[in-house]
Tab-separated table of C-alpha atoms in Angstrom:
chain	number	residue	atom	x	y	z
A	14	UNK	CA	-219.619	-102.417	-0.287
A	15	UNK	CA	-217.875	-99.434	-1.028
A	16	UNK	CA	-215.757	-99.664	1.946
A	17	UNK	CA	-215.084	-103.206	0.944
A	18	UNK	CA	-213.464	-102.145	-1.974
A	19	UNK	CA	-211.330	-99.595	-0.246
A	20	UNK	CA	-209.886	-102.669	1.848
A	21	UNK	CA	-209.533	-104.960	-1.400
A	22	UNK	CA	-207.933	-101.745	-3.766
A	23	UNK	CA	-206.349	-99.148	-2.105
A	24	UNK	CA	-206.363	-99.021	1.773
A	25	UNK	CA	-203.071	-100.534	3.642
A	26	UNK	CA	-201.327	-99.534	6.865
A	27	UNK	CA	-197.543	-99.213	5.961
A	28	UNK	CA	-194.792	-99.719	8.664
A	29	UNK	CA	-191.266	-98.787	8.645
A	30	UNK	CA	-188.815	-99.613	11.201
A	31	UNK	CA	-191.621	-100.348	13.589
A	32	UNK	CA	-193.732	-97.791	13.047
A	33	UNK	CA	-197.365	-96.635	11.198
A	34	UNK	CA	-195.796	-94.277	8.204
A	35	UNK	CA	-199.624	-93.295	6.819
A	36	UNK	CA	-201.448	-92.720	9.981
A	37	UNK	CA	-203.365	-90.503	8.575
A	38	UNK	CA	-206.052	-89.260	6.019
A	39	UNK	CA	-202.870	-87.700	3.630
A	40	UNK	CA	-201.132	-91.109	3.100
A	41	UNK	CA	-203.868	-93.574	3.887
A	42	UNK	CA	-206.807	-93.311	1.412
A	43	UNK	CA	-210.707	-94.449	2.340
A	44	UNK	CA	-213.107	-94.268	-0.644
A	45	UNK	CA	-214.410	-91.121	-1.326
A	46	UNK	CA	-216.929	-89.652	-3.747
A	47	UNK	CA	-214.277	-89.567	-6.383
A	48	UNK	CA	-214.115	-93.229	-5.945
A	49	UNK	CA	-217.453	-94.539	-6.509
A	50	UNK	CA	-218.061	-96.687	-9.417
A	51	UNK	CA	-220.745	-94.701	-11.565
A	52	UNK	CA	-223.701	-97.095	-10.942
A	53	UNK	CA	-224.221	-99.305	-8.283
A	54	UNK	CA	-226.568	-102.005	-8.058
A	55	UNK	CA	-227.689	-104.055	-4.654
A	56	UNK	CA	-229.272	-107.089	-4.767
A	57	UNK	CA	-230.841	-108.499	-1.533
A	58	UNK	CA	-231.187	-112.410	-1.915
A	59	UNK	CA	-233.117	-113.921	0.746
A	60	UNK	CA	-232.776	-117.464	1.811
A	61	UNK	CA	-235.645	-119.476	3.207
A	62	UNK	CA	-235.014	-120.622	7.097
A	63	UNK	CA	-231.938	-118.166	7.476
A	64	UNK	CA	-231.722	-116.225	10.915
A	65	UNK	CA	-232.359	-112.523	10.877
A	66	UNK	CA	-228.722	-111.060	10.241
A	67	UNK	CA	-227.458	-107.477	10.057
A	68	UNK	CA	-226.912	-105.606	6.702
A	69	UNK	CA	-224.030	-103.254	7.523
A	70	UNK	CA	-220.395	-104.498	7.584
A	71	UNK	CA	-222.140	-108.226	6.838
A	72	UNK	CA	-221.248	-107.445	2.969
A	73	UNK	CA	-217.537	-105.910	3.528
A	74	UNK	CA	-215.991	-109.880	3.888
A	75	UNK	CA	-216.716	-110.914	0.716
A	76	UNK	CA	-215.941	-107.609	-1.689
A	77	UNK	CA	-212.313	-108.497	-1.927
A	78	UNK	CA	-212.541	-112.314	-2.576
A	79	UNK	CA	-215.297	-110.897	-5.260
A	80	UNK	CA	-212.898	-108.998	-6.909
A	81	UNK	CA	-209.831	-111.211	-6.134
A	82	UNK	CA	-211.946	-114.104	-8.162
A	83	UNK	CA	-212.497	-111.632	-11.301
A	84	UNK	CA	-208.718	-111.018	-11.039
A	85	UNK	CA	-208.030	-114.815	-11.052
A	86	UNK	CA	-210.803	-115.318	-13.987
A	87	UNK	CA	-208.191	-113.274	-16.118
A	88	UNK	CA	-205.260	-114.837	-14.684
A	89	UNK	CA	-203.729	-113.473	-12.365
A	90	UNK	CA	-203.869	-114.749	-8.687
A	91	UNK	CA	-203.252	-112.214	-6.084
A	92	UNK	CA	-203.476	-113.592	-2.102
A	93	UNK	CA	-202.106	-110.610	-0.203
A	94	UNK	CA	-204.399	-106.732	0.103
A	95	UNK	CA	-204.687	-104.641	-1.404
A	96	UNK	CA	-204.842	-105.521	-4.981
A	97	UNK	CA	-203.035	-102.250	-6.595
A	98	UNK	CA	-202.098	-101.765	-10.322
A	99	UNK	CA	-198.847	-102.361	-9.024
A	100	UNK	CA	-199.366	-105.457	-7.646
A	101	UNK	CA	-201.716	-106.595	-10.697
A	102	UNK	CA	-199.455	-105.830	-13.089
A	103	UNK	CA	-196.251	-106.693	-11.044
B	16	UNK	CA	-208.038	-62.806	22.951
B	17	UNK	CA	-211.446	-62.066	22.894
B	18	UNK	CA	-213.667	-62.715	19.645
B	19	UNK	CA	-216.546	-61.171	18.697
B	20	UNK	CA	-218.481	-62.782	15.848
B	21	UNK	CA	-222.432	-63.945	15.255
B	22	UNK	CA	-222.448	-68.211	15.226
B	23	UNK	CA	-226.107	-69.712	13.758
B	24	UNK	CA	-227.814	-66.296	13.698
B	25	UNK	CA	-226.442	-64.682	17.021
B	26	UNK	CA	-223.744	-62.434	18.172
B	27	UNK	CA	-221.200	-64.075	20.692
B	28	UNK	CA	-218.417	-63.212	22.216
B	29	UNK	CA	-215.648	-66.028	22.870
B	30	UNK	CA	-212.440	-66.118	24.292
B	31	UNK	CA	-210.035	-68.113	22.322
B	32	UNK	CA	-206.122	-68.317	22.180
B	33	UNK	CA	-204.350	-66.877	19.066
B	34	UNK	CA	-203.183	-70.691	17.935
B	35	UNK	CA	-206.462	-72.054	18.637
B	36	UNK	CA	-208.523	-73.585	15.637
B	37	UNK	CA	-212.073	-72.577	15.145
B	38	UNK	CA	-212.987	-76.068	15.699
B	39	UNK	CA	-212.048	-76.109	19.219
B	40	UNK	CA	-213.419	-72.920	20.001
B	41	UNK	CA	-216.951	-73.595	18.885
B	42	UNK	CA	-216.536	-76.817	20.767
B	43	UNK	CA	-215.209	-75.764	23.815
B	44	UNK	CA	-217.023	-72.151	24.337
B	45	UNK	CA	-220.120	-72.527	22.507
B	46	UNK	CA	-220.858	-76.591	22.443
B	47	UNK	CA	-221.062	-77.127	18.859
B	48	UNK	CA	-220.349	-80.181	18.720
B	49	UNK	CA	-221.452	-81.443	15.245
B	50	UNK	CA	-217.573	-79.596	14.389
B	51	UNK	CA	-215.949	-83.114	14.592
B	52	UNK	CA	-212.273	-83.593	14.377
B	53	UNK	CA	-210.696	-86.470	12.434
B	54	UNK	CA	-207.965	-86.158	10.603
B	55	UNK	CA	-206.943	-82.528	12.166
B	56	UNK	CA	-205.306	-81.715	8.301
B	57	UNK	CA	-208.223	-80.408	6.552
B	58	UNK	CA	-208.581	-83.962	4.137
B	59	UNK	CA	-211.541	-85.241	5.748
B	60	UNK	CA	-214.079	-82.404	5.800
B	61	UNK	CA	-215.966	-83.924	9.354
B	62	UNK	CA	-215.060	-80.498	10.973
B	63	UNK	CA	-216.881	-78.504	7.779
B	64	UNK	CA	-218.052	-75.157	8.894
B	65	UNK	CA	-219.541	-72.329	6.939
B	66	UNK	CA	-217.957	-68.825	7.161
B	67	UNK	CA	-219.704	-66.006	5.312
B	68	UNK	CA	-221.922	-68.629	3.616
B	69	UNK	CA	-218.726	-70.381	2.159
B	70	UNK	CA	-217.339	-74.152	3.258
B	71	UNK	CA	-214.367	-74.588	5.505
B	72	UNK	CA	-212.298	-76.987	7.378
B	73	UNK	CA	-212.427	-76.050	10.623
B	74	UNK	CA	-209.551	-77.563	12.079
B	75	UNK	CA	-207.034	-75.431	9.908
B	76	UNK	CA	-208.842	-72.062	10.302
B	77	UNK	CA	-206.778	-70.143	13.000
B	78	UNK	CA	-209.605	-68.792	15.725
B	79	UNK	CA	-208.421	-64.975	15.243
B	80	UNK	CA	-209.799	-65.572	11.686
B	81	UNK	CA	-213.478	-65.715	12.522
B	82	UNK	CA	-213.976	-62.222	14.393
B	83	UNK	CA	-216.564	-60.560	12.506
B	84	UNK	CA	-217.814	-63.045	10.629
B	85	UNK	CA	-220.983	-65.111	10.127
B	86	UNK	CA	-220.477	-68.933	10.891
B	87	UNK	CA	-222.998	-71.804	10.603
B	88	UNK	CA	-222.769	-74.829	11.853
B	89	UNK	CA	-225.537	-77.711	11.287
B	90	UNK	CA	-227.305	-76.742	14.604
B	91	UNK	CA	-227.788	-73.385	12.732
B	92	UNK	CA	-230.018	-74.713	10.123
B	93	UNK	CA	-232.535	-75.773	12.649
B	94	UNK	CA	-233.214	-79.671	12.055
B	95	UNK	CA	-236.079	-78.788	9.232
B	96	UNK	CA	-233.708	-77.426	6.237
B	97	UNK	CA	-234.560	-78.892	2.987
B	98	UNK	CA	-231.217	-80.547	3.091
B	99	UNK	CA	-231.515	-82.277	6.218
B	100	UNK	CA	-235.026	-83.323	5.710
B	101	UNK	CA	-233.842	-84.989	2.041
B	102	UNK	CA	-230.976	-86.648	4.213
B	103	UNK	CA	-233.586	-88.272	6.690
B	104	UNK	CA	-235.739	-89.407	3.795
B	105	UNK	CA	-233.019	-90.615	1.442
B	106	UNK	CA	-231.186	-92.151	4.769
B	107	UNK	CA	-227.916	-90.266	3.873
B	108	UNK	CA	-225.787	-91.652	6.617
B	109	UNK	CA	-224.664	-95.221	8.011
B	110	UNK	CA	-222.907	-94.140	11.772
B	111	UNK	CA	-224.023	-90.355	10.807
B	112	UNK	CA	-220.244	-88.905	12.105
B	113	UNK	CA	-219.395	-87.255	8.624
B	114	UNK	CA	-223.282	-86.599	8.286
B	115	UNK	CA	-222.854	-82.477	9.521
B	116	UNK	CA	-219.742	-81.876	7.559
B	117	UNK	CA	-221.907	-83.544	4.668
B	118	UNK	CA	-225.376	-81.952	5.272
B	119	UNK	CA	-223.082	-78.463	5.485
B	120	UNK	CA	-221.128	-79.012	2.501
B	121	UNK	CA	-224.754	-79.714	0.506
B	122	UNK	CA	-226.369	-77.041	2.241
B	123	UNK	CA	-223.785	-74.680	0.597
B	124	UNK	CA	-224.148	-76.559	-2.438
B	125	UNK	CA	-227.739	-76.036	-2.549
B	126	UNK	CA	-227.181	-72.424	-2.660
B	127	UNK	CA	-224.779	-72.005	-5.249
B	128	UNK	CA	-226.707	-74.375	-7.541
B	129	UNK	CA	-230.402	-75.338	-6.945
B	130	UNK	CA	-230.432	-77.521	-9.764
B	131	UNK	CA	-227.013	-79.789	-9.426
B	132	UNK	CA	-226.180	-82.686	-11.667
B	133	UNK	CA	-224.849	-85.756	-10.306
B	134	UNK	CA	-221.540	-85.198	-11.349
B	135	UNK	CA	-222.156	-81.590	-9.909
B	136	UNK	CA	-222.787	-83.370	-6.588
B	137	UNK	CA	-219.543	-85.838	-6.478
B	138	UNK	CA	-217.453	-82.511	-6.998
B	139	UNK	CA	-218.682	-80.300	-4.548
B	140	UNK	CA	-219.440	-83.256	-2.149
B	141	UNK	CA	-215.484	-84.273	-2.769
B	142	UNK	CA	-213.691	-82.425	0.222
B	143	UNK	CA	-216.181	-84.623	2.618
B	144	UNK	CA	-214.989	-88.180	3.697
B	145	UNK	CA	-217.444	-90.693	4.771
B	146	UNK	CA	-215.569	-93.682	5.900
B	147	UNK	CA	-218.774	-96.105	6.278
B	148	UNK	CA	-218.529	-95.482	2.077
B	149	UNK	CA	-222.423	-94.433	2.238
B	150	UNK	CA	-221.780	-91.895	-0.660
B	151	UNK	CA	-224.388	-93.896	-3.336
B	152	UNK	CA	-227.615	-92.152	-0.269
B	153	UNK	CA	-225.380	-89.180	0.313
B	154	UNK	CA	-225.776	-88.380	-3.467
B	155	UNK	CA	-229.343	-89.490	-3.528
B	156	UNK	CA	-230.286	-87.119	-0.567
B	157	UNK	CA	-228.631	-84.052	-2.042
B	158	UNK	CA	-230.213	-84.559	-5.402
B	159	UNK	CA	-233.658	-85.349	-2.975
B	160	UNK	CA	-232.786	-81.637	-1.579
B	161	UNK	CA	-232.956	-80.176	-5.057
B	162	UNK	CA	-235.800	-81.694	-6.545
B	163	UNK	CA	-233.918	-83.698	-8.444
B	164	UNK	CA	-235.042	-87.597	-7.592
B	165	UNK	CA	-238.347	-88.275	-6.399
B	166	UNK	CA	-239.000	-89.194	-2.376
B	167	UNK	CA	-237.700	-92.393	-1.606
């Protein structure tokens, strides 16, 4: 989840004239502790019948739709990543 | 050149070039390899060693640096420090690559202040990246370490 919301906030590979500008940690941010909401809550739902699935990057697809939905309950409809201030506000 | 300096408890002597970093020294002469290197510009904190007791990237420490001194690496600490046990039982790691940089970094941590605060934790935790974003156990095990949260 909370590399889910490094893809829907913050994280974006920039390119100029062909190539990566923020190949690395200095330009390209991942979430770190500074990041992390201050509580997080998980909630497992479990559906009758379903096939045994793996926990780990399953829940990274639908973070930024989650918060891409919020946005658009307030709206403002954003289709491209990441969603920045700049782009919220833009 | 040739460095003289005790890693994890012993004295060793290494031979190292002047431009080398201590990272690929204790990789390449002694085998450490828990010293990871990712980003190579001391951001990411995966190549976290301890010199004299204190955190440091070891990718931007110059080899020449280390002669004399004490370094500790996570093999060092022997597999049953109270850190490293609250890791296992909290299950502070998803792919476990930052996990020595981390377990280092709250080793230290542990030290300086036996009784941390959450907040205490994010802060001195901060210089370590863990890209799988598994920071919510990381926390968890180093409050674990300190007696802070009750076993999981």
């Amino acid at each position: 989840m909370i590399m889910g919301l490094g893809t829907a906030l913050f994280e974006e590979v920039v390119y100029r004239d062909g190539h990566v500008v923020n190949a690395n940690l200095s330009d390209y941010p991942v979430p770190a502790f500074a990041d992390l909401p201050g509580t997080l809550t998980c909630e497992l739902i479990e559906r009758e019948g379903a096939e045994i699935h793996g926990l780990g990057e399953t829940a990274l697809p639908p973070v930024p739709p989650a918060i891409g939905n919020a946005l658009a309950s307030l709206g403002r409809s954003l289709t491209d990543l990441p969603m920045t201030p700049e782009t919220v506000l833009g | 050149m040739r460095l003289t300096l005790r890693v994890n408890g012993k004295p060793h002597e290494v031979e190292a070039r002047t431009d080398e970093s201590v990272l690929d020294v204790l990789r390449r002469e002694l085998g450490l390899l828990s010293v990871r290197e990712t980003c190579g510009i001391g951001v990411c904190g995966a190549c976290t060693v301890l010199v004299d007791g204190a955190p440091m990237s070891g990718c931007l420490l110059l080899a020449p640096l280390i002669e004399g001194r004490e370094v500790t690496t996570v093999e060092g600490l022997g597999g049953d420090h109270p850190v490293q046990r609250a890791f296992e039982q909290a299950r502070g790691f998803q792919c476990g690559y930052c996990t020595p940089g981390m377990i280092l970094a709250a080793a230290r941590l542990s030290e300086k202040q036996p009784h941390p605060s959450e907040a205490d934790v994010r802060l001195a935790m901060s210089g370590n990246l863990c890209r799988c974003g598994s920071y919510a156990k990381i926390i968890e095990a180093v409050l674990l370490a300190a007696g802070r949260k009750e076993e999981a």
